[in-house]
Amino acid sequence: MSKDNDKNKDDEATDINENTDANDTVEKIGVYICHCGGNISDHVDVEKVAESVKNIPGVTKVHTNSFMCSDPGQELIEKDIKSGSINRVVVASCAPSLHESTFRGAIKRADMNPFLYDHANIREQVSWVHDGEPATAKASILVKSSIEKARGLKALDVLKVDAKKHVLIVGGGIAGMRSGLDLAKQGFEVAILEKSPFLGGQASKLSRLAPSYEYAKDLIVELYTQLSKQNKVTFYTCAEMSSFKGYIGNFDVTLTREPSDAVKSKSKGEFVENRGIFIDNIPKETEEIAITIGAVVMATGFKTYEPAEDEFGFNKLEPVTTLEQFIQDYKKAETKKGILYLNNKKIKRIAFIHCVGSRQIPGIHEPDKNGNLNEYCSRTCCSSTLQAAERIKTTCPNTDVFDFYRDIRTYGRFQEDIYDSASEKGVMFFRFEPDAQPEVTENKNGKFPISIKTKDVLTFNEEIEVDVDLVVLVTGIIPNDISSMINMMKLPVGTDKFLQEVHPKLRPVEVANTGILLAGTCQAPMDITESCAAAQAASVKATALLYKGFVELDPFVAQVDTELCKGHGECLKVCPVDNTIEIDKVAKVNPALCTGCGICTAVCPENAIDVMGWSLKQYEKMVDAILAA
Amino acid sequence: MKDKNNKEKLKSLRKQREAFVKNAREHIKISTRLFKKIKAEIKDKAMTIPEIAKAIEEPSSQVLIYVSGLKKFGMAVEKEKDGDYFKYQLVAKN
Amino acid sequence: MNSRKKLNFDTVVIGGGIAGLQTAIDLGDQGFKVAIIEKDATIGGTMIRLSKVFPTLDCASCITTPKMSEAAHHDNITLFTMCTLNALDKESNKVTASITQQPRYLDPDKCIGCRQCEYNCPVYVLDEEQGDLTLRKAAYIPFSNAIPQLALIDVENCSLCGKCAKVCPTDAIDYFQEPEDFIIEARTAVVTTGFNMTPADQKKEYGQGKIENVITALQMERILAPHGPYMRALRPSDGKEPESIAFIQCAGSRDKSLGVSYCSRVCCMYAIKQCMLLSGSLPLADLTIYYMDIRAFGKGYEQFYQNAKAMGIEFVKSKIASISQGADQSVALKYEAQEEGGKLATREHDLVVLSLGIVPEWDPTGICDIAKDTDQFIQCKMPKIAPTITSIEGMFTAGVASGPKDIVDTIAESGAAAMEAGNYMKHYH
Ligand SMILES: Cc1cc2nc3c(=O)[nH]c(=O)nc-3n(C[C@H](O)[C@H](O)[C@H](O)COP(=O)(O)OP(=O)(O)OC[C@H]3O[C@@H](n4cnc5c(N)ncnc54)[C@H](O)[C@@H]3O)c2cc1C
Ligand code: SF4
Ligand code: SF4
């Protein structure tokens, strides 16, 4: 049988001006220009760009290819290196964030130093924003400047730093517990940071879960039971992060634990309804704990949207509640003659209104006091509402259930069954448009305290009025307020206020800061299945980062020429990262902390500090190339 | 291995895979016929798919498949648009 | 047949789509040795065959090739393409996969992917990689970024004329190649066999596939892809640049009469995406989506939907009563217009896309004892807190194999499967 990877292949490359007698100190630059299907070549004349650089001294190979990132594309580079025709690589294609590692890999396979490579972005910076002659001209300039930069490249080694096999999980909800369990099983030390005295988070408030009808409590207890069998897990409850420093492999974190007056009578490990598993080690007084960890999993979860004053009568009309409150009340509900009783009140008719605080549209919905609109769908509320509606109709068939919705989003596995079952059992559906929201008013003289008016799309925009005993607002998901951590850890946040991943498909559980991973609803609305999948994906990334005991970092960091440095300390003054530069006669840089921002190079009066791979000289050459064009 | 595909052996293999070979020959027959007719039409002038279809009396959907095949293998190119339709022409060397 | 070869790995991954690739990469990155078994001639699954992907509108090849190439070049990952899985058993802590590798009719160690065989082959057949909208040869490479870049001969359409053998510069062609059986023994298995679309011809009301210019969503993906059959958007009946294009949602999903009662989860979003791409290439075209509910639930998806509305894409709440051939090869849709008093209305479009649903690609019956659920996808034993665990210990699942999912959710779940498999190997072996 045949294994289908890593074979050596040939191609039909043509030599341009092969530099046969050069030794390896002479730059021999290979230039590889990508069509990107048509993404680039529809707007840039790729052949013309190739033509424009092929006579530049030092350029020994120029290739174009429909997908440089494909195997045949990469093999062009490998072959040229192996044949000795090139010792520097310039790839002109999409943004380096997509494929830098692909091409470094190809270069490495050909036994050349992967940092003898520069990348010109002629897609995002050219073909997607320009067209025709100017696009071709700009692409050609960018490639030329990249060639000049490549000339000055030196072989670099990746930085290896020791990494602690110790992970901090921020948040003790279901995603945090899930991730903690995975990492403990890996043999890592795990610290779970939780601000309340309980584990389980928001799920503790839930009852039966859509669509499996499992009890949330059982899942939390199951995870906790497994976690408590692991011997390297520490629960830091009643705690918040108070400082955060360091870099992947070695983050220094302080946690502050505060006393709490929460239920002390409970014993450790007991599940408290609506709160979670009680961890009985509440501190007597404020304590500070310092730990050093290798990676962080953010699992800070969500809270439910709180409707504005009088939004659908909220906080103004008594019989208007939220889904979150309803689920908790429903745990203690009673049934008499097939009619629902909640908090001892007879509920003959109940209505649910979907998308409250979700799917808000600029120009139609009112922003909150901070000017925010939640434009996203909260994803979980349709199923949980329909399941609640279905439960009511099953146990209390004589209570009428009305459901006011925009779209029913029972997208997940077995969720559509709930929708079908709810319809079959007689839940009545009304559909409204976002710009004609149902109106909830007090019904002073009627049999029912509340009246809901809407234009129903399902009956062809008929005006409908329904009188009910209780209105449940299906409130959505918003991220927890973790602004202090966002500031301390410099976490990226999206316009929707959730934490922002690097790329939803290529690196979905990582943030731009290496060593920090995302799990669950701190990233976006998700149900328990999806939160656990994301948490396990974060666990696997943390494992891959730390399991060797060291991590490898890009070598693009500041380096001091100790011959030139006079120890003025100007660099120290401007360096934005604490503790990166130290002056001991001359400046010393901690490469693990240095982000390679290059601010120091601009202020050094001796020109003694430079960023490796991005030196001032290289920049000058690049600028010259741009100006010459 | 040099003679792994030698004439004698191929012959007996053709026998063994008779149905497949027949199938393939049928495809060759259809495509040769269609390509010939299409190429004759668009050799010297660019035409739209409905125009070619009408000229050679074949269904236009079929003509589109074969013209796009010609394009894919570098034998025809797309030319200017005429109303809602693009025109296609054979490249010179064919 | 010579005695069967036996190979050992830590994990055997069944299916080389994005789920299988991500699982293999995440396991390989933990130091485990992984084999990927793929039935096609290339890895990449559905994702590499898409145009652009919602909601970021990245071009699909641009974000699939890095994963394909990472897997292909990974020290710990071995790819096996063109493989049929005959049996997958679990016994005493050992997974045994019995596999037949179908012949490419050429020596993969010699083939250099130069395509000389393809250029010289005289047989033209419909190109299934392009939705049957253009032609390919009987000797061919599936597409330009296929991995591995090896040709194959479609034996059922090969005339055995001998041309390719003559032109092949490395003498790779071997018409006599036979299927080869081998066995992989591993400690764990991950099932990532993905999906297929519901058939386009199953619904009588929709014309059973006989109406011109009614195409499937995957055909539309190809039409919109950078290397598509026409390199622009045309309708297949006669090459007209369509002025009006419609999408029919839930065609094949949420329909008990078809045995697919569930929602296929991606079709709302891919239809919106295709409309956005069409409005880019055909700015004057009328674009209409006929739907029951728009399910834009993922991160950034609702905003994507609202943008589409703001761009002028028309969303019509309705049920399609029937599809028939209209005048001049157009397609006539009869539908109940909810917003117009529920009357039956008819509209004609140049091109109609069926947003077909998703069904499992692989049926384990007779091959593996792994349990299916009522929806026929692989059953998840602990769907909430360990979504990748199956009915068989040591076998895991990810991606659409365990229910419809978009790429983002598939990738997260693949990481989860790699975590479970890794921990399983650490503890129970
Ligand atoms: C028209 C359309 C458009 C879409 N657009 C988008 C989009 O824009 N954005 C987005 O996020 N999602 C989109 N999706 C969804 C996306 O395609 C899926 O989420 C994703 O491809 C699932 O990956 P997978 O690996 O699970 O399955 P697949 O891609 O199906 O991969 C499964 C692989 O397993 C192989 N296989 C199957 N059975 C066997 C076997 N027995 N032995 C060996 N190998 C086997 C198959 O050949 C295949 O290579 C779209 C889907 C469709 C239908
Ligand atoms: S899940 Fe349903 S109720 Fe919740 S925001 Fe989305 S559409 Fe609205
Ligand atoms: S995603 Fe949309 S089109 Fe697809 S089945 Fe679900 S509701 Fe229907």
Short mmCIF file of N, CA and C in Angstrom, two decimals, chain A residues 1-7 36-37 39 67 69 71-72 74 99 102 109 123 178 182 185-186 210 214 219 222 359 375 377 379 405 407-411 413-414 416 419-420 424 431 433 460 499 501 503-506 508 523 528-530 532-533 536-537 539-541 543 547, chain C residues 5 7 26 29-31 54 58-59 62-63 65-67 69 72-73 77-79 81 101 108 111 144 147-149 180 182 254 256 261 265 291-297 299 302 317 338-339 341-342 373-375 377-378 383-385 402 409 411-412 416 419-420 423 426-427:
data_model
loop_
_atom_site.label_atom_id
_atom_site.label_comp_id
_atom_site.label_asym_id
_atom_site.label_seq_id
_atom_site.Cartn_x
_atom_site.Cartn_y
_atom_site.Cartn_z
N MET A 1 0.85 -1.19 0.00
CA MET A 1 0.00 0.00 0.00
C MET A 1 0.88 1.24 0.00
N SER A 2 0.36 2.35 -0.40
CA SER A 2 1.23 3.51 -0.50
C SER A 2 0.85 4.59 0.48
N LYS A 3 1.88 5.15 1.07
CA LYS A 3 1.68 6.28 1.96
C LYS A 3 1.78 7.53 1.09
N ASP A 4 0.89 8.44 1.33
CA ASP A 4 0.78 9.50 0.35
C ASP A 4 1.38 10.82 0.75
N ASN A 5 2.31 10.83 1.69
CA ASN A 5 2.92 12.12 1.92
C ASN A 5 4.43 12.07 1.77
N ASP A 6 4.97 13.27 1.72
CA ASP A 6 6.41 13.47 1.72
C ASP A 6 7.16 12.67 0.66
N LYS A 7 6.81 12.92 -0.55
CA LYS A 7 7.61 12.35 -1.62
C LYS A 7 8.33 13.49 -2.33
N CYS A 36 -3.14 32.54 -6.24
CA CYS A 36 -4.21 32.30 -5.28
C CYS A 36 -5.52 31.99 -6.02
N GLY A 37 -5.49 30.96 -6.84
CA GLY A 37 -6.66 30.65 -7.66
C GLY A 37 -6.84 31.80 -8.63
N ASN A 39 -7.78 34.77 -6.84
CA ASN A 39 -7.86 35.82 -5.83
C ASN A 39 -6.85 36.93 -6.06
N PHE A 67 -1.41 27.98 -6.78
CA PHE A 67 -1.55 27.99 -5.32
C PHE A 67 -0.18 27.67 -4.73
N CYS A 69 0.70 27.61 -1.80
CA CYS A 69 0.61 26.84 -0.57
C CYS A 69 0.31 25.37 -0.84
N ASP A 71 0.86 21.56 -2.42
CA ASP A 71 2.08 20.76 -2.43
C ASP A 71 3.01 21.08 -3.60
N PRO A 72 2.46 21.17 -4.83
CA PRO A 72 3.37 21.50 -5.94
C PRO A 72 4.05 22.85 -5.72
N GLN A 74 4.83 24.36 -2.80
CA GLN A 74 5.88 24.23 -1.80
C GLN A 74 7.07 23.46 -2.33
N HIS A 99 -0.03 31.78 6.06
CA HIS A 99 0.83 30.74 5.51
C HIS A 99 2.31 30.83 5.87
N THR A 102 3.46 27.59 6.94
CA THR A 102 3.51 26.62 5.84
C THR A 102 4.85 26.71 5.10
N ARG A 109 12.10 21.62 5.63
CA ARG A 109 12.21 20.27 5.05
C ARG A 109 13.35 20.17 4.06
N ARG A 123 -2.13 39.99 -1.58
CA ARG A 123 -3.56 39.72 -1.69
C ARG A 123 -4.33 40.76 -0.84
N ARG A 178 -14.55 21.03 32.67
CA ARG A 178 -14.23 20.10 31.59
C ARG A 178 -12.74 20.19 31.23
N ASP A 182 -9.55 17.44 31.73
CA ASP A 182 -8.69 16.96 30.64
C ASP A 182 -7.22 17.15 30.98
N LYS A 185 -5.88 14.97 33.72
CA LYS A 185 -5.63 13.61 33.23
C LYS A 185 -4.32 13.53 32.45
N GLN A 186 -3.92 14.66 31.85
CA GLN A 186 -2.64 14.70 31.15
C GLN A 186 -1.47 14.65 32.12
N ALA A 210 -32.03 20.85 27.17
CA ALA A 210 -32.41 20.54 25.80
C ALA A 210 -31.15 20.02 25.10
N GLU A 214 -31.37 15.51 30.10
CA GLU A 214 -30.54 15.23 31.28
C GLU A 214 -30.67 16.39 32.26
N LEU A 219 -24.78 16.43 35.49
CA LEU A 219 -23.56 16.62 34.71
C LEU A 219 -22.50 17.31 35.56
N GLU A 222 -21.16 14.88 38.04
CA GLU A 222 -20.29 13.90 37.37
C GLU A 222 -18.89 14.49 37.11
N ARG A 359 -30.14 39.69 18.86
CA ARG A 359 -30.48 39.98 17.47
C ARG A 359 -30.99 41.42 17.31
N GLU A 375 -26.07 42.48 18.76
CA GLU A 375 -26.56 42.15 17.41
C GLU A 375 -26.58 40.65 17.15
N CYS A 377 -27.13 36.45 17.78
CA CYS A 377 -28.15 35.52 18.26
C CYS A 377 -27.56 34.76 19.43
N ARG A 379 -28.29 31.88 20.51
CA ARG A 379 -28.07 30.50 20.11
C ARG A 379 -28.74 29.42 20.95
N TYR A 405 -42.09 34.54 18.30
CA TYR A 405 -40.71 34.37 17.85
C TYR A 405 -40.44 35.11 16.56
N ASP A 407 -37.40 33.88 14.41
CA ASP A 407 -37.10 32.64 13.69
C ASP A 407 -36.94 31.60 14.79
N ILE A 408 -37.37 30.38 14.53
CA ILE A 408 -37.10 29.32 15.50
C ILE A 408 -35.78 28.68 15.11
N ARG A 409 -34.84 28.72 16.05
CA ARG A 409 -33.50 28.24 15.73
C ARG A 409 -33.15 26.98 16.50
N THR A 410 -33.89 25.92 16.20
CA THR A 410 -33.58 24.63 16.80
C THR A 410 -32.66 23.90 15.83
N TYR A 411 -31.43 24.37 15.78
CA TYR A 411 -30.51 23.91 14.75
C TYR A 411 -29.81 22.60 15.11
N ARG A 413 -28.49 18.94 17.07
CA ARG A 413 -28.92 17.55 16.97
C ARG A 413 -30.08 17.29 17.94
N PHE A 414 -31.15 16.78 17.45
CA PHE A 414 -32.38 16.44 18.18
C PHE A 414 -33.16 17.65 18.70
N GLU A 416 -34.70 19.88 16.73
CA GLU A 416 -35.91 20.05 15.92
C GLU A 416 -37.04 19.16 16.46
N TYR A 419 -39.06 21.06 18.88
CA TYR A 419 -39.95 21.99 18.18
C TYR A 419 -41.19 21.24 17.68
N ASP A 420 -40.95 20.10 17.03
CA ASP A 420 -42.07 19.29 16.52
C ASP A 420 -42.99 18.88 17.65
N GLU A 424 -46.89 19.74 18.23
CA GLU A 424 -47.90 18.68 18.32
C GLU A 424 -48.70 18.78 19.61
N ARG A 431 -45.50 34.79 14.92
CA ARG A 431 -44.20 35.25 14.42
C ARG A 431 -44.23 36.75 14.21
N GLU A 433 -42.03 40.52 13.27
CA GLU A 433 -40.89 41.13 12.58
C GLU A 433 -40.14 41.99 13.59
N PHE A 460 -50.57 35.93 8.15
CA PHE A 460 -50.52 36.96 7.11
C PHE A 460 -50.76 38.36 7.68
N LEU A 499 -14.69 37.55 24.04
CA LEU A 499 -13.27 37.43 23.74
C LEU A 499 -13.11 36.96 22.30
N GLU A 501 -11.11 35.25 19.18
CA GLU A 501 -10.12 34.26 18.77
C GLU A 501 -9.26 34.83 17.64
N HIS A 503 -8.50 33.31 14.67
CA HIS A 503 -9.19 33.06 13.41
C HIS A 503 -10.21 31.97 13.68
N PRO A 504 -11.47 32.18 13.30
CA PRO A 504 -12.50 31.22 13.71
C PRO A 504 -12.27 29.81 13.17
N LYS A 505 -11.51 29.67 12.09
CA LYS A 505 -11.32 28.33 11.55
C LYS A 505 -9.91 27.83 11.73
N LEU A 506 -8.94 28.70 11.55
CA LEU A 506 -7.56 28.23 11.66
C LEU A 506 -7.13 28.10 13.11
N PRO A 508 -9.27 28.59 16.32
CA PRO A 508 -10.52 29.00 16.95
C PRO A 508 -10.49 29.12 18.47
N GLN A 523 -16.34 33.24 24.76
CA GLN A 523 -15.98 33.52 23.37
C GLN A 523 -17.21 33.85 22.53
N ILE A 528 -24.16 23.55 26.21
CA ILE A 528 -23.19 22.80 27.02
C ILE A 528 -22.33 21.90 26.14
N THR A 529 -22.96 21.24 25.18
CA THR A 529 -22.20 20.38 24.26
C THR A 529 -21.08 21.18 23.60
N GLU A 530 -21.47 22.34 23.06
CA GLU A 530 -20.50 23.14 22.32
C GLU A 530 -19.43 23.73 23.25
N CYS A 532 -18.35 22.35 25.99
CA CYS A 532 -17.43 21.27 26.37
C CYS A 532 -16.50 20.93 25.20
N ALA A 533 -17.04 20.93 23.98
CA ALA A 533 -16.17 20.66 22.82
C ALA A 533 -15.09 21.74 22.75
N GLN A 536 -12.51 21.25 25.46
CA GLN A 536 -11.57 20.16 25.18
C GLN A 536 -10.59 20.55 24.07
N ALA A 537 -11.08 21.38 23.13
CA ALA A 537 -10.16 21.86 22.09
C ALA A 537 -9.11 22.76 22.72
N SER A 539 -8.07 22.45 25.79
CA SER A 539 -7.19 21.54 26.54
C SER A 539 -6.13 20.92 25.64
N VAL A 540 -6.57 20.53 24.44
CA VAL A 540 -5.61 19.85 23.56
C VAL A 540 -4.53 20.83 23.11
N LYS A 541 -4.91 22.09 22.91
CA LYS A 541 -3.91 23.09 22.54
C LYS A 541 -2.94 23.32 23.70
N THR A 543 -2.14 21.22 25.96
CA THR A 543 -1.32 20.02 26.04
C THR A 543 -0.19 20.08 25.03
N TYR A 547 3.46 19.96 26.73
CA TYR A 547 3.81 18.60 27.14
C TYR A 547 5.30 18.29 27.06
N LYS C 5 -0.05 -6.84 4.77
CA LYS C 5 0.84 -6.02 5.58
C LYS C 5 0.11 -5.52 6.80
N LEU C 7 0.39 -2.62 9.86
CA LEU C 7 1.08 -1.40 10.29
C LEU C 7 0.56 -1.00 11.66
N ASP C 26 -3.95 17.58 15.92
CA ASP C 26 -3.95 17.77 17.37
C ASP C 26 -3.40 16.55 18.11
N ASP C 29 0.49 16.58 17.30
CA ASP C 29 1.17 17.61 18.10
C ASP C 29 1.39 17.18 19.55
N GLN C 30 0.67 16.14 19.99
CA GLN C 30 0.92 15.61 21.33
C GLN C 30 1.91 14.46 21.29
N GLY C 31 2.43 14.17 20.09
CA GLY C 31 3.43 13.12 19.99
C GLY C 31 2.90 11.75 19.59
N PHE C 54 -18.41 31.07 5.09
CA PHE C 54 -19.03 32.01 6.02
C PHE C 54 -18.38 31.86 7.37
N ASP C 58 -13.41 33.98 3.86
CA ASP C 58 -12.08 33.53 3.43
C ASP C 58 -12.27 32.56 2.29
N CYS C 59 -11.34 32.52 1.34
CA CYS C 59 -11.50 31.53 0.29
C CYS C 59 -11.16 30.17 0.88
N CYS C 62 -7.77 28.71 0.59
CA CYS C 62 -6.73 29.40 1.35
C CYS C 62 -6.67 28.96 2.80
N ILE C 63 -7.80 28.53 3.36
CA ILE C 63 -7.70 28.11 4.75
C ILE C 63 -7.74 26.60 4.93
N THR C 65 -5.92 24.49 2.64
CA THR C 65 -4.58 23.99 2.29
C THR C 65 -3.59 24.06 3.44
N PRO C 66 -3.61 25.12 4.29
CA PRO C 66 -2.63 25.05 5.38
C PRO C 66 -2.82 23.81 6.25
N LYS C 67 -4.08 23.43 6.48
CA LYS C 67 -4.32 22.25 7.33
C LYS C 67 -3.93 20.98 6.57
N SER C 69 -1.76 20.69 4.23
CA SER C 69 -0.32 20.59 4.08
C SER C 69 0.34 20.32 5.43
N ALA C 72 -0.08 16.67 5.93
CA ALA C 72 0.72 15.88 5.00
C ALA C 72 2.20 15.90 5.36
N HIS C 73 2.67 17.00 5.93
CA HIS C 73 4.09 17.11 6.22
C HIS C 73 4.42 16.84 7.68
N ILE C 77 2.20 12.01 11.19
CA ILE C 77 0.97 11.66 10.47
C ILE C 77 1.29 10.98 9.14
N THR C 78 0.61 9.88 8.87
CA THR C 78 0.76 9.19 7.59
C THR C 78 -0.59 9.16 6.90
N LEU C 79 -0.61 9.53 5.61
CA LEU C 79 -1.87 9.56 4.86
C LEU C 79 -2.00 8.30 4.01
N THR C 81 -4.62 7.38 0.99
CA THR C 81 -5.80 7.77 0.20
C THR C 81 -6.30 6.58 -0.59
N GLN C 101 -6.70 -0.72 -0.35
CA GLN C 101 -6.34 0.47 -1.10
C GLN C 101 -6.61 0.22 -2.57
N PRO C 108 2.70 5.25 -7.34
CA PRO C 108 2.70 6.54 -6.66
C PRO C 108 4.11 7.02 -6.32
N CYS C 111 5.16 8.68 -9.81
CA CYS C 111 4.38 9.79 -10.35
C CYS C 111 4.88 11.11 -9.80
N SER C 144 -6.16 21.25 -8.61
CA SER C 144 -4.77 21.71 -8.55
C SER C 144 -4.19 21.74 -7.14
N ILE C 147 -4.09 16.96 -2.40
CA ILE C 147 -2.94 16.34 -1.73
C ILE C 147 -3.28 14.88 -1.50
N PRO C 148 -2.50 13.93 -1.94
CA PRO C 148 -1.24 14.10 -2.66
C PRO C 148 -1.46 14.51 -4.12
N GLN C 149 -0.44 15.14 -4.73
CA GLN C 149 -0.52 15.53 -6.14
C GLN C 149 -0.12 14.33 -6.99
N GLU C 180 -4.99 -3.47 -3.00
CA GLU C 180 -4.07 -4.07 -2.04
C GLU C 180 -4.69 -4.01 -0.65
N PHE C 182 -4.48 -4.26 3.42
CA PHE C 182 -3.55 -4.17 4.54
C PHE C 182 -4.32 -3.90 5.83
N ARG C 254 -35.64 19.03 7.54
CA ARG C 254 -36.82 19.37 8.31
C ARG C 254 -38.08 18.86 7.59
N LYS C 256 -40.17 15.35 7.36
CA LYS C 256 -40.31 13.96 7.81
C LYS C 256 -40.58 13.03 6.64
N SER C 261 -35.76 14.61 9.47
CA SER C 261 -36.62 15.54 10.21
C SER C 261 -35.81 16.65 10.85
N ARG C 265 -28.43 22.62 9.57
CA ARG C 265 -27.57 23.51 10.34
C ARG C 265 -26.66 24.44 9.55
N TYR C 291 -37.55 30.80 2.53
CA TYR C 291 -37.15 30.11 3.76
C TYR C 291 -38.31 29.98 4.75
N MET C 292 -38.11 29.11 5.73
CA MET C 292 -39.05 29.00 6.86
C MET C 292 -38.52 29.77 8.08
N ASP C 293 -37.29 29.43 8.50
CA ASP C 293 -36.61 30.16 9.56
C ASP C 293 -35.19 30.36 9.08
N ILE C 294 -34.62 31.52 9.34
CA ILE C 294 -33.19 31.69 9.06
C ILE C 294 -32.42 31.35 10.32
N ARG C 295 -31.56 30.37 10.21
CA ARG C 295 -30.86 29.89 11.40
C ARG C 295 -29.42 30.36 11.39
N ALA C 296 -29.25 31.60 11.78
CA ALA C 296 -27.93 32.23 11.79
C ALA C 296 -27.52 32.36 13.26
N PHE C 297 -27.03 31.25 13.82
CA PHE C 297 -26.86 31.20 15.28
C PHE C 297 -25.42 31.30 15.75
N LYS C 299 -21.19 32.48 15.91
CA LYS C 299 -20.54 33.75 16.19
C LYS C 299 -20.43 34.59 14.91
N GLU C 302 -25.50 36.12 12.77
CA GLU C 302 -26.68 36.98 12.68
C GLU C 302 -26.30 38.30 12.00
N LYS C 317 -40.43 34.66 3.33
CA LYS C 317 -40.94 33.60 4.20
C LYS C 317 -42.02 32.86 3.44
N GLN C 338 -46.35 34.23 2.61
CA GLN C 338 -46.90 34.58 3.93
C GLN C 338 -47.11 36.08 4.09
N GLU C 339 -46.21 36.84 3.50
CA GLU C 339 -46.34 38.28 3.71
C GLU C 339 -47.33 38.93 2.75
N GLY C 341 -50.55 37.82 2.39
CA GLY C 341 -51.86 37.26 2.70
C GLY C 341 -51.98 35.78 2.45
N GLY C 342 -50.87 35.11 2.27
CA GLY C 342 -50.89 33.65 2.16
C GLY C 342 -51.35 33.12 0.82
N ASP C 373 -27.32 6.72 15.98
CA ASP C 373 -28.50 7.20 16.68
C ASP C 373 -29.69 7.19 15.72
N THR C 374 -30.85 7.63 16.20
CA THR C 374 -32.05 7.55 15.36
C THR C 374 -31.92 8.37 14.08
N ASP C 375 -31.08 9.40 14.12
CA ASP C 375 -30.90 10.22 12.91
C ASP C 375 -29.86 9.63 11.96
N PHE C 377 -26.73 9.33 12.27
CA PHE C 377 -25.35 9.76 12.51
C PHE C 377 -24.79 8.95 13.68
N ILE C 378 -23.47 8.99 13.85
CA ILE C 378 -22.83 8.24 14.94
C ILE C 378 -23.39 8.72 16.28
N PRO C 383 -23.42 13.14 25.20
CA PRO C 383 -23.44 14.27 24.26
C PRO C 383 -23.14 15.62 24.90
N LYS C 384 -23.36 15.74 26.19
CA LYS C 384 -23.15 17.06 26.79
C LYS C 384 -21.71 17.30 27.24
N ILE C 385 -21.21 16.43 28.12
CA ILE C 385 -19.91 16.76 28.71
C ILE C 385 -18.73 16.07 28.04
N SER C 402 -20.95 12.93 13.38
CA SER C 402 -21.85 12.82 14.51
C SER C 402 -22.93 13.91 14.48
N ASP C 409 -17.52 24.69 14.28
CA ASP C 409 -17.90 23.70 15.29
C ASP C 409 -17.17 22.37 15.05
N ILE C 411 -14.18 22.00 13.79
CA ILE C 411 -12.78 22.11 14.21
C ILE C 411 -12.65 22.04 15.73
N ALA C 412 -13.57 22.70 16.44
CA ALA C 412 -13.52 22.63 17.90
C ALA C 412 -13.71 21.18 18.35
N ALA C 416 -11.48 18.35 20.53
CA ALA C 416 -12.02 17.60 21.65
C ALA C 416 -11.77 16.10 21.48
N MET C 419 -8.27 15.32 22.25
CA MET C 419 -8.03 15.34 23.70
C MET C 419 -8.49 14.04 24.35
N GLU C 420 -9.70 13.61 24.00
CA GLU C 420 -10.24 12.38 24.58
C GLU C 420 -9.36 11.19 24.21
N ASN C 423 -6.03 11.32 26.11
CA ASN C 423 -6.16 10.94 27.52
C ASN C 423 -6.49 9.46 27.68
N LYS C 426 -3.34 7.62 27.41
CA LYS C 426 -2.48 7.83 28.57
C LYS C 426 -2.90 6.96 29.74
N HIS C 427 -4.20 6.73 29.84
CA HIS C 427 -4.70 6.11 31.07
C HIS C 427 -5.10 4.67 30.97
#
